[in-house]
Coordinates of C-alpha atoms in Angstrom, one line a residue:
Chain A
M12 CA 63.6 -2.8 6.3
K13 CA 60.5 -1.7 4.4
E14 CA 57.3 -1.5 6.4
T15 CA 54.1 -2.7 4.9
K16 CA 50.8 -1.7 6.5
I17 CA 48.5 -4.7 6.7
F18 CA 45.9 -3.5 9.1
E19 CA 44.4 -0.1 9.8
R20 CA 41.4 1.6 11.0
P21 CA 38.6 1.7 8.4
K22 CA 38.3 5.1 6.8
S23 CA 34.6 5.3 7.8
M24 CA 35.5 4.9 11.4
S25 CA 36.4 8.0 13.4
D26 CA 39.8 8.1 15.1
V27 CA 38.4 8.3 18.7
P28 CA 38.5 5.9 21.6
T29 CA 35.1 4.1 22.2
H30 CA 33.4 4.1 25.6
Y31 CA 32.7 0.4 25.6
C32 CA 33.7 -2.0 28.5
P33 CA 36.5 -4.5 28.2
G34 CA 35.2 -7.6 26.4
C35 CA 32.2 -5.9 24.9
T36 CA 31.8 -6.8 21.2
H37 CA 30.2 -3.5 20.0
G38 CA 33.6 -2.3 18.8
I39 CA 33.9 -5.4 16.5
A40 CA 30.4 -4.9 15.2
H41 CA 31.1 -1.2 14.5
R42 CA 34.2 -2.1 12.7
L43 CA 32.4 -4.7 10.5
V44 CA 29.9 -2.0 9.4
A45 CA 32.7 0.5 8.7
E46 CA 34.7 -2.0 6.7
V47 CA 31.8 -2.8 4.5
I48 CA 31.0 0.9 4.0
D49 CA 34.7 1.4 2.9
E50 CA 34.7 -1.7 0.7
L51 CA 31.5 -0.6 -1.1
G52 CA 32.8 3.0 -1.4
I53 CA 29.6 4.4 0.0
Q54 CA 30.8 6.6 2.9
K55 CA 29.5 9.8 1.5
K56 CA 26.1 8.4 0.5
T57 CA 25.4 6.4 3.6
F58 CA 23.3 7.5 6.6
G59 CA 23.2 5.6 9.9
V60 CA 20.7 5.7 12.7
A61 CA 21.9 5.2 16.2
P62 CA 19.6 3.8 18.9
V63 CA 19.2 4.4 22.6
G64 CA 21.3 2.0 24.5
C65 CA 25.0 1.3 24.9
S66 CA 25.5 2.1 21.2
V67 CA 23.8 5.5 21.5
F68 CA 27.2 7.1 20.6
L69 CA 27.5 5.2 17.4
Y70 CA 27.5 8.5 15.7
N71 CA 30.8 9.3 17.3
Y72 CA 32.4 6.2 15.8
I73 CA 30.9 5.9 12.3
D74 CA 31.8 8.8 10.1
T75 CA 28.8 9.1 7.8
D76 CA 25.6 11.2 7.9
M77 CA 24.1 10.1 11.2
Y78 CA 20.9 10.4 13.2
E79 CA 20.5 9.7 16.9
A80 CA 16.9 8.4 17.2
A81 CA 14.4 8.1 20.0
H82 CA 14.4 4.7 21.8
G83 CA 13.2 2.0 19.4
R84 CA 12.3 4.3 16.5
A85 CA 15.4 4.0 14.3
P86 CA 13.5 1.9 11.7
A87 CA 10.9 4.6 11.3
V88 CA 13.5 7.3 11.0
A89 CA 15.5 5.3 8.4
S90 CA 12.3 4.4 6.5
A91 CA 11.5 8.1 5.9
V92 CA 15.1 9.1 5.0
K93 CA 15.4 6.2 2.5
R94 CA 12.0 7.1 0.9
I95 CA 13.2 10.7 0.4
R96 CA 16.7 9.9 -0.5
P97 CA 16.4 6.5 -2.4
D98 CA 20.0 6.8 -3.7
M99 CA 21.5 6.8 -0.2
V100 CA 22.3 3.6 1.7
G101 CA 20.7 3.5 5.1
F102 CA 21.3 1.4 8.2
T103 CA 20.1 1.2 11.7
Y104 CA 22.1 -0.2 14.6
Q105 CA 20.0 -1.3 17.5
G106 CA 20.3 -3.4 20.7
D107 CA 17.8 -5.9 22.0
G108 CA 16.0 -3.5 24.3
D109 CA 15.7 -0.9 21.6
L110 CA 14.7 -3.2 18.8
A111 CA 12.9 -6.1 20.4
S112 CA 11.1 -4.4 23.3
I113 CA 10.1 -0.7 22.9
G114 CA 10.8 -0.7 19.1
M115 CA 9.0 -4.0 18.2
A116 CA 6.3 -2.2 16.2
E117 CA 8.8 -0.1 14.2
I118 CA 11.0 -3.0 13.3
V119 CA 8.1 -5.3 12.3
H120 CA 6.5 -2.7 10.1
A121 CA 9.7 -1.5 8.5
A122 CA 10.5 -5.1 7.6
N123 CA 6.9 -5.7 6.5
R124 CA 7.0 -2.7 4.1
G125 CA 10.2 -4.1 2.7
E126 CA 12.0 -0.8 3.4
L127 CA 15.3 -0.8 1.5
I128 CA 17.4 -0.4 4.7
T129 CA 19.9 -2.6 6.6
V130 CA 19.3 -3.4 10.2
I131 CA 22.2 -4.5 12.5
F132 CA 20.6 -6.0 15.6
I133 CA 22.9 -6.5 18.6
N134 CA 21.6 -9.3 20.8
N135 CA 23.4 -9.6 24.1
A136 CA 20.4 -10.8 26.1
I137 CA 20.4 -7.9 28.5
Y138 CA 19.9 -4.1 28.9
G139 CA 23.5 -2.8 28.9
M140 CA 23.4 1.0 29.3
T141 CA 20.7 1.1 32.1
G142 CA 22.7 -1.5 34.1
G143 CA 21.7 -5.1 33.4
Q144 CA 17.9 -5.3 33.4
M145 CA 16.0 -8.1 31.7
A146 CA 15.6 -7.9 27.9
P147 CA 13.1 -9.6 25.6
T148 CA 16.0 -11.8 24.6
T149 CA 17.2 -12.7 28.1
L150 CA 17.5 -16.5 28.3
L151 CA 15.4 -18.6 30.6
Q152 CA 17.0 -18.8 34.1
Q153 CA 19.4 -16.0 33.1
K154 CA 19.7 -13.6 36.0
A155 CA 19.2 -9.8 35.4
T156 CA 18.7 -7.0 37.9
T157 CA 14.9 -7.1 37.2
C158 CA 14.7 -10.9 37.3
P159 CA 17.2 -11.5 40.1
L160 CA 16.2 -15.2 40.5
G161 CA 16.5 -15.8 36.8
R162 CA 14.0 -15.3 34.0
D163 CA 10.8 -17.3 34.8
P164 CA 8.7 -18.0 31.7
G165 CA 5.6 -18.0 33.8
V166 CA 6.3 -14.4 34.8
N167 CA 8.3 -12.9 31.9
G168 CA 7.5 -15.1 28.9
Y169 CA 10.1 -16.6 26.7
P170 CA 13.2 -15.2 25.0
M171 CA 12.2 -13.8 21.6
R172 CA 13.8 -15.0 18.4
V173 CA 13.5 -11.8 16.4
A174 CA 15.2 -13.0 13.2
E175 CA 12.8 -16.0 12.9
L176 CA 9.8 -13.7 13.8
L177 CA 10.7 -11.3 11.0
A178 CA 11.3 -14.2 8.6
T179 CA 7.6 -15.0 8.7
L180 CA 6.9 -11.8 6.8
A181 CA 6.8 -11.7 3.0
A182 CA 8.8 -8.6 2.3
P183 CA 12.2 -9.0 3.9
A184 CA 14.9 -10.2 1.5
Y185 CA 17.8 -11.2 3.8
I186 CA 17.6 -12.3 7.4
T187 CA 20.5 -13.9 9.1
R188 CA 22.0 -14.5 12.5
V189 CA 25.8 -14.4 13.2
S190 CA 28.0 -13.9 16.2
V191 CA 30.9 -11.7 17.0
A192 CA 31.8 -13.3 20.3
K193 CA 34.9 -15.2 19.1
P194 CA 37.3 -14.6 16.3
K195 CA 36.2 -17.8 14.5
Y196 CA 32.7 -16.3 14.0
V197 CA 33.7 -12.9 12.8
G198 CA 34.5 -13.8 9.2
K199 CA 30.9 -15.0 8.7
A200 CA 29.6 -11.9 10.5
A201 CA 31.6 -9.7 8.1
A202 CA 30.3 -11.5 5.1
A203 CA 26.7 -11.2 6.4
V204 CA 27.0 -7.4 6.9
K205 CA 28.4 -7.1 3.3
R206 CA 25.6 -9.2 1.9
A207 CA 23.0 -7.2 3.8
F208 CA 24.3 -3.9 2.4
Q209 CA 24.6 -5.4 -1.1
T210 CA 20.9 -6.6 -0.8
Q211 CA 19.9 -3.0 -0.1
I212 CA 22.0 -1.6 -2.9
D213 CA 20.6 -4.1 -5.4
R214 CA 17.1 -3.1 -4.2
K215 CA 16.2 -6.6 -3.4
G216 CA 14.5 -5.7 -0.1
F217 CA 14.9 -5.3 3.6
S218 CA 18.0 -6.8 5.2
F219 CA 18.6 -7.8 8.8
V220 CA 21.7 -9.1 10.5
E221 CA 21.3 -10.3 14.1
M222 CA 24.6 -10.5 16.0
L223 CA 25.0 -12.5 19.1
S224 CA 27.2 -10.4 21.3
T225 CA 28.6 -10.2 24.8
C226 CA 28.0 -8.0 27.8
P227 CA 30.6 -9.2 30.4
T228 CA 29.9 -6.2 32.7
N229 CA 26.2 -6.9 33.1
W230 CA 26.5 -10.7 32.9
G231 CA 29.0 -10.5 35.8
M232 CA 31.6 -12.4 33.8
R233 CA 35.2 -12.1 32.7
P234 CA 35.4 -11.3 28.9
A235 CA 36.7 -14.9 28.1
D236 CA 33.9 -16.5 30.1
A237 CA 31.3 -14.2 28.4
A238 CA 32.6 -15.3 25.0
N239 CA 32.1 -18.9 26.1
W240 CA 28.7 -18.2 27.4
V241 CA 27.5 -17.0 24.0
E242 CA 28.7 -20.3 22.6
E243 CA 27.3 -22.5 25.3
K244 CA 24.0 -20.8 26.1
M245 CA 23.0 -18.4 23.4
I246 CA 23.9 -20.2 20.2
P247 CA 21.9 -23.3 21.1
Y248 CA 18.8 -21.1 21.6
Y249 CA 19.6 -18.6 18.8
P250 CA 21.0 -20.8 16.1
L251 CA 23.5 -19.1 13.7
G252 CA 22.9 -19.1 9.9
D253 CA 20.8 -17.6 7.2
I254 CA 17.0 -17.7 7.8
K255 CA 16.0 -15.9 4.6
V256 CA 18.2 -15.2 1.6
P257 CA 17.5 -13.0 -1.4
E258 CA 16.4 -14.8 -4.6
Chain B
M10 CA -4.0 34.4 -11.5
S11 CA -5.4 32.0 -9.0
E12 CA -9.1 31.3 -8.6
R13 CA -11.4 30.6 -5.8
V14 CA -12.4 27.0 -5.3
L15 CA -14.9 25.4 -2.9
M16 CA -13.1 22.9 -0.7
K17 CA -13.5 21.0 2.5
G18 CA -11.2 22.4 5.2
N19 CA -8.9 19.4 5.7
E20 CA -8.4 19.1 1.9
A21 CA -7.8 22.8 1.5
L22 CA -5.1 22.7 4.2
A23 CA -3.5 19.6 2.5
E24 CA -3.5 21.3 -0.9
A25 CA -2.0 24.4 0.6
A26 CA 0.9 22.3 1.9
V27 CA 1.4 20.8 -1.5
R28 CA 1.4 24.3 -3.1
A29 CA 4.0 25.3 -0.4
G30 CA 6.3 22.6 -1.7
C31 CA 5.5 19.8 0.8
R32 CA 6.4 16.6 -0.9
Y33 CA 6.6 14.1 1.9
F34 CA 3.8 13.2 4.3
F35 CA 4.0 10.6 7.1
G36 CA 0.9 10.1 9.2
Y37 CA -1.6 7.8 11.0
P38 CA -5.4 8.0 10.7
I39 CA -7.4 9.7 13.4
T40 CA -10.8 11.5 13.2
P41 CA -11.5 14.3 12.5
Q42 CA -8.5 14.9 10.2
N43 CA -8.6 11.8 8.0
E44 CA -9.2 13.8 4.8
I45 CA -5.7 15.3 5.1
P46 CA -3.8 11.9 4.8
E47 CA -6.4 10.7 2.3
Y48 CA -5.8 13.7 0.1
M49 CA -2.1 13.5 0.4
S50 CA -2.0 9.8 -0.5
R51 CA -3.6 10.7 -3.8
R52 CA -2.0 14.0 -4.4
L53 CA 1.7 13.6 -3.5
P54 CA 2.5 10.8 -6.0
E55 CA 1.1 13.2 -8.7
V56 CA 3.8 15.7 -7.9
G57 CA 6.7 13.3 -7.4
G58 CA 6.3 13.1 -3.6
V59 CA 5.9 10.3 -1.1
Y60 CA 2.9 9.5 1.1
L61 CA 3.6 6.8 3.7
Q62 CA 1.1 5.6 6.3
A63 CA 2.9 4.9 9.5
E64 CA 2.1 2.1 11.9
S65 CA 1.3 4.6 14.7
E66 CA 1.6 8.2 15.5
V67 CA 4.8 7.4 17.3
A68 CA 6.3 6.0 14.1
A69 CA 4.8 8.8 12.1
I70 CA 6.5 11.6 14.1
N71 CA 9.8 9.7 14.0
M72 CA 9.5 9.5 10.2
I73 CA 9.1 13.2 10.3
F74 CA 12.3 13.4 12.4
G75 CA 14.1 11.4 9.8
G76 CA 12.5 13.2 6.8
A77 CA 13.0 16.7 8.3
G78 CA 16.7 15.8 8.6
T79 CA 17.0 15.8 4.8
G80 CA 15.9 19.4 4.7
E81 CA 12.9 18.6 2.5
R82 CA 9.4 19.9 3.3
V83 CA 7.8 17.3 5.4
M84 CA 4.5 17.3 7.2
T85 CA 2.2 15.2 9.4
S86 CA -1.3 15.8 10.7
S87 CA -3.2 14.4 13.6
S88 CA -5.7 15.2 16.2
S89 CA -5.4 15.6 20.0
P90 CA -4.7 12.0 21.3
G91 CA -2.5 11.5 18.3
I92 CA -0.6 14.7 19.1
S93 CA -0.1 13.4 22.6
L94 CA 1.5 10.3 21.2
M95 CA 3.7 12.4 19.0
S96 CA 4.8 14.7 21.7
E97 CA 8.0 12.8 22.6
G98 CA 9.1 12.9 18.9
I99 CA 8.1 16.6 18.6
S100 CA 10.5 17.3 21.5
Y101 CA 13.3 15.5 19.7
I102 CA 12.6 17.5 16.5
A103 CA 12.7 20.7 18.4
G104 CA 15.8 19.6 20.2
A105 CA 17.5 18.7 17.0
E106 CA 16.3 21.9 15.4
L107 CA 14.6 20.4 12.4
P108 CA 12.0 22.2 10.2
C109 CA 8.6 20.5 9.8
V110 CA 4.9 21.3 9.8
L111 CA 2.4 19.7 12.1
M112 CA -1.4 20.0 11.7
N113 CA -3.5 19.5 14.8
I114 CA -7.2 19.3 14.1
V115 CA -8.2 19.4 17.8
R116 CA -11.0 17.2 19.2
G117 CA -12.5 16.9 22.6
G118 CA -10.6 15.4 25.6
P119 CA -9.3 14.3 28.0
G120 CA -8.5 10.8 27.1
L121 CA -10.3 9.4 24.1
G122 CA -12.8 12.3 24.7
S123 CA -14.8 12.7 21.5
I124 CA -14.3 13.3 17.8
L125 CA -16.0 16.6 18.0
P126 CA -14.3 20.0 17.7
A127 CA -12.5 21.5 20.7
Q128 CA -9.8 24.0 21.7
S129 CA -8.7 22.1 24.8
D130 CA -5.2 21.5 23.6
Y131 CA -4.1 25.1 23.8
F132 CA -1.7 24.5 26.7
Q133 CA -0.2 21.4 24.9
A134 CA 0.3 23.4 21.7
T135 CA 1.6 26.6 23.2
R136 CA 3.9 25.1 25.9
G137 CA 5.6 22.6 23.6
G138 CA 3.6 19.6 24.6
G139 CA 6.5 17.2 25.2
H140 CA 9.4 17.2 27.7
G141 CA 12.1 19.9 27.9
D142 CA 12.3 23.6 27.4
Y143 CA 11.1 24.1 23.8
R144 CA 8.4 25.8 21.9
L145 CA 6.5 25.3 18.7
L146 CA 5.6 28.2 16.5
V147 CA 1.8 27.8 16.6
L148 CA -0.6 29.4 14.1
A149 CA -4.3 29.4 14.7
P150 CA -6.4 30.2 11.6
S151 CA -10.0 31.3 11.9
T152 CA -11.2 30.8 8.4
L153 CA -10.2 28.3 5.7
Q154 CA -8.6 31.0 3.6
E155 CA -6.5 32.0 6.6
G156 CA -5.7 28.3 7.1
V157 CA -4.5 28.1 3.6
D158 CA -2.4 31.2 3.9
L159 CA -0.9 30.2 7.2
T160 CA -0.1 26.7 6.1
M161 CA 2.0 28.1 3.2
L162 CA 3.7 30.5 5.6
A163 CA 4.3 27.7 8.1
F164 CA 6.7 25.9 5.8
D165 CA 8.8 29.0 5.3
L166 CA 8.8 29.8 9.1
A167 CA 9.8 26.2 9.9
E168 CA 12.8 26.6 7.6
K169 CA 13.6 30.1 8.8
Y170 CA 13.8 29.0 12.4
K171 CA 14.6 25.3 11.9
N172 CA 11.7 24.6 14.3
P173 CA 8.5 22.7 14.1
V174 CA 5.5 24.9 13.2
M175 CA 2.0 23.8 14.2
I176 CA -1.3 24.7 12.5
L177 CA -3.8 24.6 15.3
G178 CA -7.2 24.0 13.8
D179 CA -10.3 22.4 15.2
G180 CA -12.8 19.9 14.0
F181 CA -15.2 22.5 12.6
M182 CA -12.4 23.9 10.4
G183 CA -11.5 20.4 9.2
Q184 CA -15.0 19.5 8.2
M185 CA -16.5 22.7 6.9
M186 CA -16.5 23.8 3.3
E187 CA -15.5 27.3 2.1
A188 CA -14.2 29.0 -1.0
V189 CA -10.5 29.4 -0.9
E190 CA -7.8 30.9 -3.1
F191 CA -4.2 29.6 -3.2
R192 CA -2.0 32.7 -3.2
T193 CA 1.8 32.3 -3.6
P194 CA 3.4 34.0 -0.6
E195 CA 6.2 36.5 -0.9
P196 CA 9.5 34.6 -1.1
M197 CA 11.5 34.5 2.1
D198 CA 15.2 34.5 2.5
L199 CA 15.8 31.0 3.9
P200 CA 18.8 29.0 5.0
D201 CA 20.2 26.6 2.4
K202 CA 19.5 23.0 3.4
R203 CA 22.7 21.8 1.7
D204 CA 24.6 23.5 4.4
W205 CA 23.3 21.3 7.2
A206 CA 21.0 18.5 6.0
V207 CA 21.5 14.7 5.5
G208 CA 22.5 13.7 2.0
Y209 CA 25.1 16.4 1.1
M210 CA 28.3 14.9 2.6
E211 CA 30.0 14.7 -0.8
R212 CA 29.2 18.3 -1.7
R213 CA 29.9 19.7 1.8
G214 CA 32.9 17.6 2.7
T215 CA 31.5 17.1 6.2
R216 CA 28.7 14.8 7.4
A217 CA 25.4 15.8 8.9
L218 CA 24.6 14.8 12.5
V219 CA 21.0 15.0 13.6
K220 CA 20.6 14.6 17.3
S221 CA 19.2 16.1 20.5
L222 CA 21.6 14.4 23.0
Y223 CA 24.1 16.6 24.9
L224 CA 25.5 14.7 27.9
D225 CA 27.9 17.4 28.9
P226 CA 25.9 19.7 31.2
E227 CA 27.5 22.9 30.0
E228 CA 27.0 21.9 26.4
L229 CA 23.4 21.2 27.0
E230 CA 22.9 24.5 28.8
R231 CA 24.5 26.3 25.8
H232 CA 22.2 24.4 23.4
N233 CA 19.2 25.4 25.5
M234 CA 20.3 29.0 25.5
K235 CA 20.6 28.9 21.7
L236 CA 17.0 27.5 21.5
Q237 CA 15.8 30.2 23.9
A238 CA 17.5 32.9 21.8
K239 CA 15.6 31.6 18.8
Y240 CA 12.3 31.7 20.7
R241 CA 13.0 35.3 21.6
E242 CA 13.5 36.0 17.9
M243 CA 10.1 34.4 17.1
E244 CA 8.5 36.5 19.9
K245 CA 10.0 39.6 18.2
N246 CA 9.2 38.8 14.6
E247 CA 6.3 36.4 14.4
V248 CA 3.5 37.8 16.6
R249 CA 0.3 37.9 14.6
Y250 CA -3.2 39.1 15.7
E251 CA -6.2 41.0 14.5
S252 CA -7.9 43.8 16.4
Y253 CA -11.6 44.1 15.6
R254 CA -13.6 47.2 16.6
T255 CA -11.5 47.7 19.7
D256 CA -10.8 51.5 19.4
D257 CA -13.8 52.7 21.4
A258 CA -14.6 49.3 23.0
E259 CA -15.9 49.1 26.5
I260 CA -15.5 45.3 26.6
V261 CA -12.9 43.4 24.5
L262 CA -13.4 39.7 23.6
A263 CA -10.4 37.4 23.2
A264 CA -11.0 34.4 21.0
Y265 CA -9.1 32.4 18.3
G266 CA -10.0 30.0 15.6
T267 CA -13.6 29.0 14.9
T268 CA -14.6 30.6 18.3
A269 CA -13.5 34.0 17.0
R270 CA -15.9 33.7 14.1
I271 CA -18.8 33.1 16.5
A272 CA -17.5 36.0 18.7
R273 CA -17.4 38.3 15.7
S274 CA -21.1 37.6 15.0
A275 CA -22.0 38.4 18.6
I276 CA -20.0 41.7 18.4
N277 CA -21.7 42.7 15.2
E278 CA -25.1 42.0 16.7
L279 CA -24.4 44.1 19.8
R280 CA -22.7 46.9 17.9
R281 CA -26.1 47.3 16.1
E282 CA -27.6 48.0 19.4
G283 CA -24.9 50.4 20.3
L284 CA -22.9 48.3 22.7
R285 CA -19.2 49.1 22.3
V286 CA -17.8 45.6 21.9
G287 CA -14.5 44.6 20.2
M288 CA -12.2 41.7 19.9
I289 CA -8.5 40.8 19.9
R290 CA -8.0 37.7 17.9
P291 CA -4.6 36.0 18.4
I292 CA -3.4 34.4 15.1
S293 CA -0.1 33.2 16.4
V294 CA -0.8 31.7 19.8
Y295 CA 2.9 31.0 20.3
P296 CA 4.3 33.6 20.2
F297 CA 1.2 35.1 22.0
P298 CA 0.3 38.7 21.2
Y299 CA 0.6 40.0 24.8
A300 CA 1.2 43.6 23.6
P301 CA -2.4 44.4 22.5
F302 CA -3.7 43.2 25.9
E303 CA -1.0 45.2 27.7
N304 CA -2.1 48.3 25.8
L305 CA -5.8 48.1 25.8
P306 CA -7.6 51.3 24.9
G307 CA -8.5 53.4 27.9
S308 CA -12.2 52.8 27.2
V309 CA -12.0 49.1 28.0
K310 CA -13.5 48.1 31.4
N311 CA -13.7 44.3 30.9
V312 CA -12.1 41.5 29.0
L313 CA -14.0 38.4 28.1
V314 CA -12.2 35.3 26.9
V315 CA -14.2 32.9 24.7
E316 CA -12.9 29.4 24.2
M317 CA -14.0 25.8 23.4
S318 CA -12.2 24.7 26.5
C319 CA -12.5 25.1 30.3
G320 CA -10.2 28.1 30.1
Q321 CA -6.7 27.8 28.7
M322 CA -5.9 30.8 26.6
I323 CA -7.3 32.9 29.4
D324 CA -4.0 32.4 31.2
D325 CA -2.1 34.2 28.4
V326 CA -4.7 36.9 28.3
R327 CA -4.3 37.4 32.1
I328 CA -0.6 37.7 31.7
G329 CA -1.2 40.4 29.1
V330 CA -4.0 42.3 30.8
G331 CA -2.4 42.1 34.3
R332 CA -4.5 43.7 37.0
T333 CA -5.7 46.6 34.9
V334 CA -9.3 45.3 34.2
P335 CA -11.2 42.2 35.2
V336 CA -10.8 39.1 32.8
H337 CA -14.0 37.0 32.4
F338 CA -14.5 33.7 30.8
C339 CA -17.2 32.0 28.5
G340 CA -16.4 28.5 27.4
R341 CA -18.2 25.3 26.3
V342 CA -16.6 21.9 25.9
G343 CA -17.4 18.4 24.8
G344 CA -17.7 19.3 21.2
I345 CA -20.0 22.2 21.8
A346 CA -19.1 25.7 20.7
P347 CA -20.3 28.8 22.6
S348 CA -23.3 30.2 20.6
V349 CA -23.8 33.7 19.5
D350 CA -26.6 34.0 22.0
E351 CA -24.5 32.7 24.9
I352 CA -21.7 35.1 24.2
E353 CA -24.2 38.0 23.9
A354 CA -25.8 37.0 27.2
R355 CA -22.4 36.8 28.9
I356 CA -21.5 40.3 27.6
R357 CA -24.8 41.8 28.8
E358 CA -24.2 40.1 32.2
I359 CA -20.8 41.6 32.5
T360 CA -21.6 45.1 31.2
G361 CA -25.1 45.2 32.8
K362 CA -26.5 46.4 29.5

């Protein structure tokens, strides 16, 4: 019998085990990025910027030129590299603590300058690496180790819709929200990542893909329940779909 | 053939950077150094470079982190509170062993302090400033010409050691005008950026990885030892200072930057009266020139440190001098420089002459 290989590891993904928890969707998100890099044939002209957070070791998994940035500063790092090396393709990969809390200034200004970079924003409504503290995207009434009774808007304000916030700016070209929590969402997520990179390559402007993701460990759920929670709780507050598309 | 031109300090430093091949500047406005980014915003596009105004000093230094990773000549400038904000990023740059040049046109502190000249960031500059065991190579010019020469040297040294180099100036230097000449320095044998920097994966076959994270304790210790070995090399090769009329001196002044110019005037005045006064002027403040203080001429009975601070470089002078002779201090702060008269009076008080 002749064997035909129909599925393999993307070339731009390193052949190492990841450190992620069972049911975490970082692995899927990484794979989508690596697949697009392969598809576009840009591995050797791409640079990525890893954040501080669970995906701090992104550089171990994506085999392109990589930076490991200070917490929240990935868009500033990527902006400079892209200005100096305009023929490279640059992306940042950031979680909600990194991008929406400590790094809010950097993401807003990089977007506002229309930097020709692609930002992959992992929104799982919690701080993962530090052990489950409240994030700017934590939902109302959602429990976290620093809001043990649930997020109270009178104390902590409201969950931030970063994609919509950035879409108020003139410069960004492509802003979309997808999910990787269940297989049925992944096809659209893959298409969004590809469109984001293509937007950059076509020099149309800044591109941003928010991915609703899971964190079973810090949510205190089984992986299947976490995937359902994204669908039942997160998507109603963070609606999926394109918010701004290139002309 | 270069010619002498009359320039404002900040602009002369900026032009020196351009002449040294700096093509990328990322910065944030702060007084008294604004002429540097202003000059760069006009000048860099003329030479095919990029000027980008960051949203904050924090963003600016992280742009430098990114830019330095490409191996191109990148620079930022700021002043005291701005350098404090940048210090985290400077630590990352030192940890990731990236070359860049930082200009610090020091103003008064602490806190918002003032916009007037000071030398009160000596500790911050010479001890790294941010977290972790790292050092910057710190050059402290005394005249604009020296500022121009050291800025050109700074880019070479940054590449030679893959380490940030700071030009430690003060508000006087930034704002004064003087004639300067742009002299091309002797070419240095420098590492090829294509061997390590971002953007050469195709050519090199392997990717670049720019990071300062080493979670394995033994790996981080090894990394630190490698950095320390580099700092020892700097201490061996890059100590710079000037000895002025120290041979027969009874009292030796220690001063750097603008303060050294004022001290020199005081020395010349007193020498006319026959007082045997000299000066050791550190040019590199890290690595610090300990040797001339360890080996003072036998004639020296006192050392007087003159600073625009409450006494910071005096610690390094004491390390050098040890217990051989008393070390005295003369300092003004708040944007006030010690005057020639004040320094003379302090010398007379110490020597009893």
